[in-house]
CSV table of C-alpha atoms in Angstrom, one decimal:
chain,number,residue,atom,x,y,z
A,8,MET,CA,-30.7,28.6,19.4
A,9,GLU,CA,-31.0,25.6,17.9
A,10,GLN,CA,-33.0,22.6,19.5
A,11,GLY,CA,-33.2,24.8,22.3
A,12,ARG,CA,-29.5,25.3,22.9
A,13,ILE,CA,-27.2,28.5,22.3
A,14,ARG,CA,-25.0,27.9,19.7
A,15,ILE,CA,-21.0,29.5,19.7
A,16,GLU,CA,-22.2,31.1,16.9
A,17,ILE,CA,-23.8,33.7,19.1
A,18,LEU,CA,-21.2,34.2,21.7
A,19,ASP,CA,-18.8,35.0,18.6
A,20,SER,CA,-20.9,37.5,16.9
A,21,ALA,CA,-21.5,39.0,20.8
A,22,ALA,CA,-17.7,39.6,21.4
A,23,ALA,CA,-17.5,40.8,17.9
A,24,ILE,CA,-20.2,43.7,18.5
A,25,ALA,CA,-19.0,44.1,22.1
A,26,ALA,CA,-15.0,44.7,20.5
A,27,ILE,CA,-16.4,47.0,18.0
A,28,GLY,CA,-19.2,49.5,20.6
A,29,CYS,CA,-15.5,49.2,22.8
A,30,GLY,CA,-13.6,51.1,19.4
A,31,TYR,CA,-11.6,47.9,18.5
A,32,VAL,CA,-12.7,48.2,14.7
A,33,PHE,CA,-9.5,47.0,13.5
A,34,LEU,CA,-9.1,43.5,16.0
A,35,SER,CA,-12.4,42.9,15.8
A,36,CYS,CA,-12.3,42.9,11.7
A,37,LEU,CA,-9.2,40.7,12.0
A,38,GLY,CA,-9.8,38.2,14.5
A,39,SER,CA,-12.9,37.6,12.4
A,40,THR,CA,-10.6,37.3,9.3
A,41,ILE,CA,-8.5,35.2,10.7
A,42,TYR,CA,-11.2,33.0,11.5
A,43,PHE,CA,-13.0,32.4,8.3
A,44,THR,CA,-9.6,32.2,6.6
A,45,SER,CA,-8.7,29.5,9.1
A,46,GLN,CA,-11.8,27.8,8.8
A,47,LYS,CA,-11.4,27.7,4.6
A,48,LEU,CA,-7.6,26.0,4.9
A,49,ARG,CA,-9.2,24.1,7.9
A,50,LEU,CA,-12.3,22.4,4.9
A,51,ASN,CA,-9.0,22.7,2.1
A,52,THR,CA,-6.8,20.0,4.7
A,53,GLU,CA,-9.9,17.9,5.4
A,54,ARG,CA,-10.7,17.7,1.9
A,55,LYS,CA,-7.1,17.0,0.6
A,56,SER,CA,-6.2,14.4,3.4
A,57,LYS,CA,-9.9,13.0,2.7
A,58,GLN,CA,-8.4,12.1,-1.0
A,59,THR,CA,-5.1,11.0,-0.4
A,60,LEU,CA,-6.5,8.7,2.6
A,61,ILE,CA,-8.8,7.2,-0.4
A,62,SER,CA,-6.2,7.5,-3.0
A,63,ILE,CA,-4.2,4.5,-1.3
A,64,PHE,CA,-6.6,2.0,-2.4
A,65,GLY,CA,-8.4,3.4,-5.5
A,66,GLU,CA,-5.6,4.7,-7.7
A,67,GLN,CA,-5.8,2.4,-10.5
A,68,PRO,CA,-4.4,2.3,-14.5
A,69,ALA,CA,-6.7,4.1,-17.5
A,70,PHE,CA,-5.7,0.8,-20.0
A,71,VAL,CA,-4.9,-3.0,-19.2
A,72,TRP,CA,-3.9,-5.9,-21.6
A,73,ILE,CA,-6.2,-8.4,-21.7
A,74,LEU,CA,-5.1,-11.9,-23.6
A,75,LYS,CA,-8.0,-12.9,-26.5
A,76,ASN,CA,-7.0,-15.7,-28.8
A,77,ASP,CA,-3.7,-15.5,-28.3
A,78,VAL,CA,-2.8,-11.8,-28.8
A,79,GLU,CA,-2.4,-9.3,-26.4
A,80,ILE,CA,-5.7,-6.2,-26.7
A,81,GLN,CA,-5.6,-3.5,-24.6
A,82,ILE,CA,-9.0,-2.4,-23.2
A,83,PRO,CA,-10.0,0.7,-21.2
A,84,PHE,CA,-10.2,-0.3,-16.7
A,85,GLU,CA,-13.5,-0.3,-16.4
A,86,ALA,CA,-14.1,-2.8,-19.7
A,87,MET,CA,-13.1,-5.8,-17.8
A,88,GLN,CA,-15.1,-8.2,-16.2
A,89,ALA,CA,-14.6,-10.8,-14.0
A,90,GLY,CA,-13.4,-14.1,-16.6
A,91,ASP,CA,-11.3,-12.1,-18.1
A,92,ILE,CA,-7.2,-13.2,-18.7
A,93,ILE,CA,-5.1,-9.9,-18.4
A,94,VAL,CA,-1.3,-9.4,-18.6
A,95,VAL,CA,1.2,-8.1,-15.9
A,96,ASN,CA,4.4,-6.6,-16.3
A,97,ALA,CA,6.9,-6.6,-14.2
A,98,GLY,CA,6.8,-2.5,-12.5
A,99,GLU,CA,2.8,-2.6,-12.7
A,100,PRO,CA,0.4,-2.5,-10.9
A,101,VAL,CA,-2.4,-6.1,-10.5
A,102,PRO,CA,-5.6,-3.9,-11.6
A,103,ALA,CA,-7.7,-6.7,-10.1
A,104,ASP,CA,-8.1,-10.0,-7.8
A,105,GLY,CA,-7.9,-13.6,-9.5
A,106,ILE,CA,-5.7,-16.4,-10.0
A,107,ILE,CA,-2.1,-16.9,-11.7
A,108,ILE,CA,-2.4,-19.3,-14.6
A,109,TYR,CA,0.5,-18.5,-16.2
A,110,GLY,CA,3.9,-17.5,-15.1
A,111,ASN,CA,5.3,-16.5,-11.9
A,112,ALA,CA,6.6,-13.0,-10.6
A,113,SER,CA,7.5,-11.4,-7.1
A,114,ILE,CA,5.1,-9.2,-5.7
A,115,ASP,CA,4.9,-6.1,-3.4
A,116,GLN,CA,1.7,-6.4,-1.4
A,117,HIS,CA,2.7,-4.2,1.2
A,118,VAL,CA,0.0,-2.0,0.8
A,119,LEU,CA,-3.0,-4.9,1.9
A,120,THR,CA,-1.3,-7.0,4.5
A,121,GLY,CA,1.5,-4.6,5.5
A,122,GLU,CA,4.3,-7.2,4.6
A,123,SER,CA,8.0,-5.4,3.6
A,124,VAL,CA,9.1,-8.7,2.3
A,125,TYR,CA,8.1,-9.4,-1.8
A,126,ILE,CA,5.9,-12.3,-1.9
A,127,GLU,CA,6.5,-15.1,-4.4
A,128,LYS,CA,3.8,-16.0,-6.6
A,129,ASN,CA,3.6,-19.0,-9.0
A,130,ILE,CA,0.8,-20.8,-11.0
A,131,GLY,CA,-2.7,-21.2,-9.2
A,132,ASP,CA,-1.8,-18.4,-6.4
A,133,PRO,CA,-4.3,-15.9,-5.4
A,134,VAL,CA,-3.1,-11.8,-6.7
A,135,PHE,CA,-5.0,-8.8,-5.3
A,136,ALA,CA,-5.6,-5.4,-6.8
A,137,SER,CA,-3.5,-2.3,-5.8
A,138,THR,CA,-0.2,-4.8,-5.4
A,139,ILE,CA,2.6,-4.1,-7.5
A,140,ILE,CA,4.5,-7.4,-10.0
A,141,ILE,CA,7.8,-6.4,-9.1
A,142,SER,CA,9.6,-8.7,-11.4
A,143,GLY,CA,8.4,-11.3,-13.5
A,144,ARG,CA,5.0,-11.8,-15.8
A,145,VAL,CA,2.5,-13.3,-15.4
A,146,HIS,CA,-1.4,-14.1,-17.4
A,147,ILE,CA,-4.0,-13.3,-14.7
A,148,GLN,CA,-7.6,-14.6,-14.6
A,149,VAL,CA,-9.9,-11.9,-13.3
A,150,GLU,CA,-12.3,-13.5,-10.6
A,151,LYS,CA,-13.6,-9.9,-9.0
A,152,ALA,CA,-12.7,-6.7,-10.4
A,153,GLY,CA,-14.3,-3.1,-10.0
A,154,GLN,CA,-15.6,-2.5,-6.8
A,155,GLU,CA,-15.8,-5.9,-5.8
A,156,THR,CA,-11.6,-6.6,-5.2
A,157,VAL,CA,-10.2,-6.6,-1.7
A,158,ALA,CA,-8.6,-3.2,-2.4
A,159,ALA,CA,-11.6,-1.5,-3.1
A,160,LYS,CA,-13.6,-2.9,-0.2
A,161,ILE,CA,-10.7,-1.4,1.8
A,162,SER,CA,-10.8,2.2,0.0
A,163,THR,CA,-14.5,1.6,1.1
A,164,ILE,CA,-14.2,1.1,4.8
A,165,LEU,CA,-11.1,4.2,4.6
A,166,ARG,CA,-14.0,6.5,2.9
A,167,ASP,CA,-16.7,5.4,6.0
A,168,THR,CA,-13.7,6.2,8.2
A,169,ALA,CA,-12.6,9.9,7.2
A,170,ASP,CA,-15.9,10.1,6.9
A,171,PHE,CA,-16.2,9.7,11.3
A,172,THR,CA,-14.6,12.7,11.3
A,173,ALA,CA,-17.5,14.7,10.9
A,174,SER,CA,-19.3,13.0,14.2
A,175,VAL,CA,-15.8,14.2,16.1
A,176,GLU,CA,-16.5,17.9,14.4
A,177,SER,CA,-20.5,17.2,15.6
A,178,LEU,CA,-18.5,16.7,19.5
A,179,GLY,CA,-16.7,19.8,19.2
A,180,GLN,CA,-19.3,21.9,18.0
A,181,GLU,CA,-21.8,20.6,21.0
A,182,ILE,CA,-18.6,20.8,23.9
A,183,ALA,CA,-18.2,24.4,22.6
A,184,ASP,CA,-21.8,25.2,22.2
A,185,ASN,CA,-22.1,23.9,25.9
A,186,SER,CA,-19.6,26.8,26.8
A,187,VAL,CA,-21.0,29.3,25.8
A,188,LEU,CA,-23.7,30.4,28.4
A,189,PRO,CA,-20.6,29.9,31.3
A,190,THR,CA,-18.4,32.6,29.0
A,191,PHE,CA,-21.1,34.7,29.5
A,192,ALA,CA,-21.7,34.2,32.7
A,193,ILE,CA,-17.8,34.7,33.6
A,194,SER,CA,-17.5,37.7,31.2
A,195,ALA,CA,-20.4,39.0,33.1
A,196,ALA,CA,-19.0,38.6,37.1
A,197,GLY,CA,-16.3,40.0,35.9
A,198,PHE,CA,-17.3,43.8,34.5
A,199,PRO,CA,-17.8,45.0,37.9
A,200,LEU,CA,-13.8,43.7,38.6
A,201,VAL,CA,-11.8,44.1,35.6
A,202,GLY,CA,-14.1,47.0,33.2
A,203,VAL,CA,-15.9,47.4,30.5
A,204,HIS,CA,-12.7,46.3,28.4
A,205,GLY,CA,-11.9,43.7,30.3
A,206,ALA,CA,-15.0,42.1,30.1
A,207,VAL,CA,-14.7,42.4,26.0
A,208,ALA,CA,-11.9,40.3,26.5
A,209,LEU,CA,-13.0,37.4,28.7
A,210,LEU,CA,-16.3,37.3,26.4
A,211,SER,CA,-13.4,36.4,23.3
A,212,SER,CA,-11.5,34.4,24.9
A,213,ASP,CA,-13.3,31.5,24.6
A,214,PHE,CA,-10.7,28.3,23.7
A,215,PHE,CA,-13.2,25.3,23.6
A,216,ASP,CA,-14.2,27.1,19.7
A,217,THR,CA,-11.0,25.7,18.6
A,218,MET,CA,-12.2,22.1,19.4
A,219,ARG,CA,-14.6,22.3,16.5
A,220,ILE,CA,-11.7,22.8,14.4
A,221,ALA,CA,-8.9,21.4,15.5
A,222,ALA,CA,-10.5,18.0,16.7
A,223,PRO,CA,-11.8,16.7,13.1
A,224,LEU,CA,-8.6,17.8,11.5
A,225,SER,CA,-6.3,16.7,14.2
A,226,MET,CA,-8.5,13.2,13.5
A,227,MET,CA,-8.2,13.1,9.7
A,228,ASN,CA,-4.3,13.9,10.1
A,229,PHE,CA,-4.0,10.7,12.5
A,230,LEU,CA,-6.7,8.7,9.8
A,231,ASN,CA,-4.1,10.1,6.7
A,232,ILE,CA,-0.3,8.8,8.8
A,233,ALA,CA,-1.7,5.4,9.7
A,234,SER,CA,-2.8,4.7,5.9
A,235,ASN,CA,1.0,5.7,4.9
A,236,GLN,CA,2.7,3.4,8.0
A,237,GLY,CA,0.1,0.7,6.6
A,238,ILE,CA,-1.9,0.7,9.0
A,239,LEU,CA,-5.8,0.9,8.1
A,240,ILE,CA,-8.3,1.6,10.9
A,241,LYS,CA,-11.7,0.5,10.1
A,242,ASP,CA,-13.1,2.9,12.8
A,243,GLY,CA,-12.5,5.8,13.5
A,244,ARG,CA,-13.6,4.9,16.8
A,245,SER,CA,-10.7,3.2,17.5
A,246,LEU,CA,-8.8,6.3,18.3
A,247,GLN,CA,-11.0,8.1,20.8
A,248,ILE,CA,-10.9,5.0,23.4
A,249,LEU,CA,-7.4,3.8,22.3
A,250,PRO,CA,-6.4,5.8,25.9
A,251,THR,CA,-8.5,2.6,27.7
A,252,ILE,CA,-7.1,-0.5,26.0
A,253,ASP,CA,-4.6,-2.4,27.7
A,254,THR,CA,-4.9,-5.3,25.7
A,255,VAL,CA,-4.1,-6.2,21.7
A,256,VAL,CA,-4.7,-9.5,20.2
A,257,PHE,CA,-3.1,-10.1,16.6
A,258,ASP,CA,-4.3,-12.6,14.3
A,259,LYS,CA,-1.0,-13.1,12.6
A,260,THR,CA,2.5,-12.0,13.0
A,261,GLY,CA,3.7,-11.4,9.4
A,262,THR,CA,3.6,-7.5,9.6
A,263,LEU,CA,5.1,-7.9,13.0
A,264,THR,CA,8.4,-9.7,12.4
A,265,SER,CA,11.9,-8.3,12.1
A,266,GLU,CA,13.6,-9.1,8.4
A,267,GLN,CA,16.5,-9.6,10.2
A,268,PRO,CA,15.8,-12.4,12.8
A,269,TYR,CA,18.0,-13.0,15.6
A,270,ILE,CA,18.1,-16.4,18.2
A,271,SER,CA,16.7,-14.7,21.9
A,272,LYS,CA,16.9,-18.8,23.3
A,273,ILE,CA,18.2,-22.1,22.6
A,274,TYR,CA,16.3,-24.8,24.0
A,275,ALA,CA,18.0,-28.0,24.0
A,276,SER,CA,16.7,-31.3,22.6
A,277,THR,CA,19.4,-34.1,23.9
A,278,ASP,CA,22.0,-33.8,26.1
A,279,LEU,CA,24.1,-31.2,24.8
A,280,GLN,CA,25.0,-28.2,27.2
A,281,ARG,CA,23.3,-24.7,25.2
A,282,LYS,CA,26.2,-23.3,25.6
A,283,ARG,CA,28.3,-25.6,23.5
A,284,PHE,CA,25.9,-23.6,20.8
């Protein structure tokens, strides 16, 4: 009992005791073993999925190269601070947010913007942590490092979004708890009709119990799939209300345009006929 409510664990215990009382000792033990094994697998899967989700923006190099008195010096990533001039070569991730003060580069920043096209950056252009230098070599004056970068803030958002599965699990737990008394009632009503063995079977058939396991796991899985596709979900509740959404407003089109443009319609500005085009 908790806050005057019978929890699902009471039903599970009653079903196990009733099964043992009817002589189904092996089946009762087997069912309990399968249940607790699935719980352990669920917790491990959630932990790994959460780590994967957060690490998309959290991975950083152990060391960075800074330019000091025209000499490149390797320092630990944690020692980097605003004002430093870092050197980043092709194939390396940008370790901090800053401004290019020397060189130019082609940068893959799809993890931040979702755009598949590499962006050409020159002197004076901003660059962001967790993006990748595809070609070129640049010197970057650090403006934000560590937890102050855009990527770190996105990682924090993802961590909060991943924690939203706890509220989903609570909702599943509440639904499962609310099913306890109806399940007891159905089992009691079925006893005169199907006998003691049938009543025990009805007592063990609480399908709502699976919701507290499947709901948070499926939510974490969807968040993980979305992040791997470059989709950042800032609030997990948006997935819950998705079936009721009928309008979506996009504030930019760079992530929606096709890599291969095509002509859909021509508007002639002169007397020339469209067919001539």
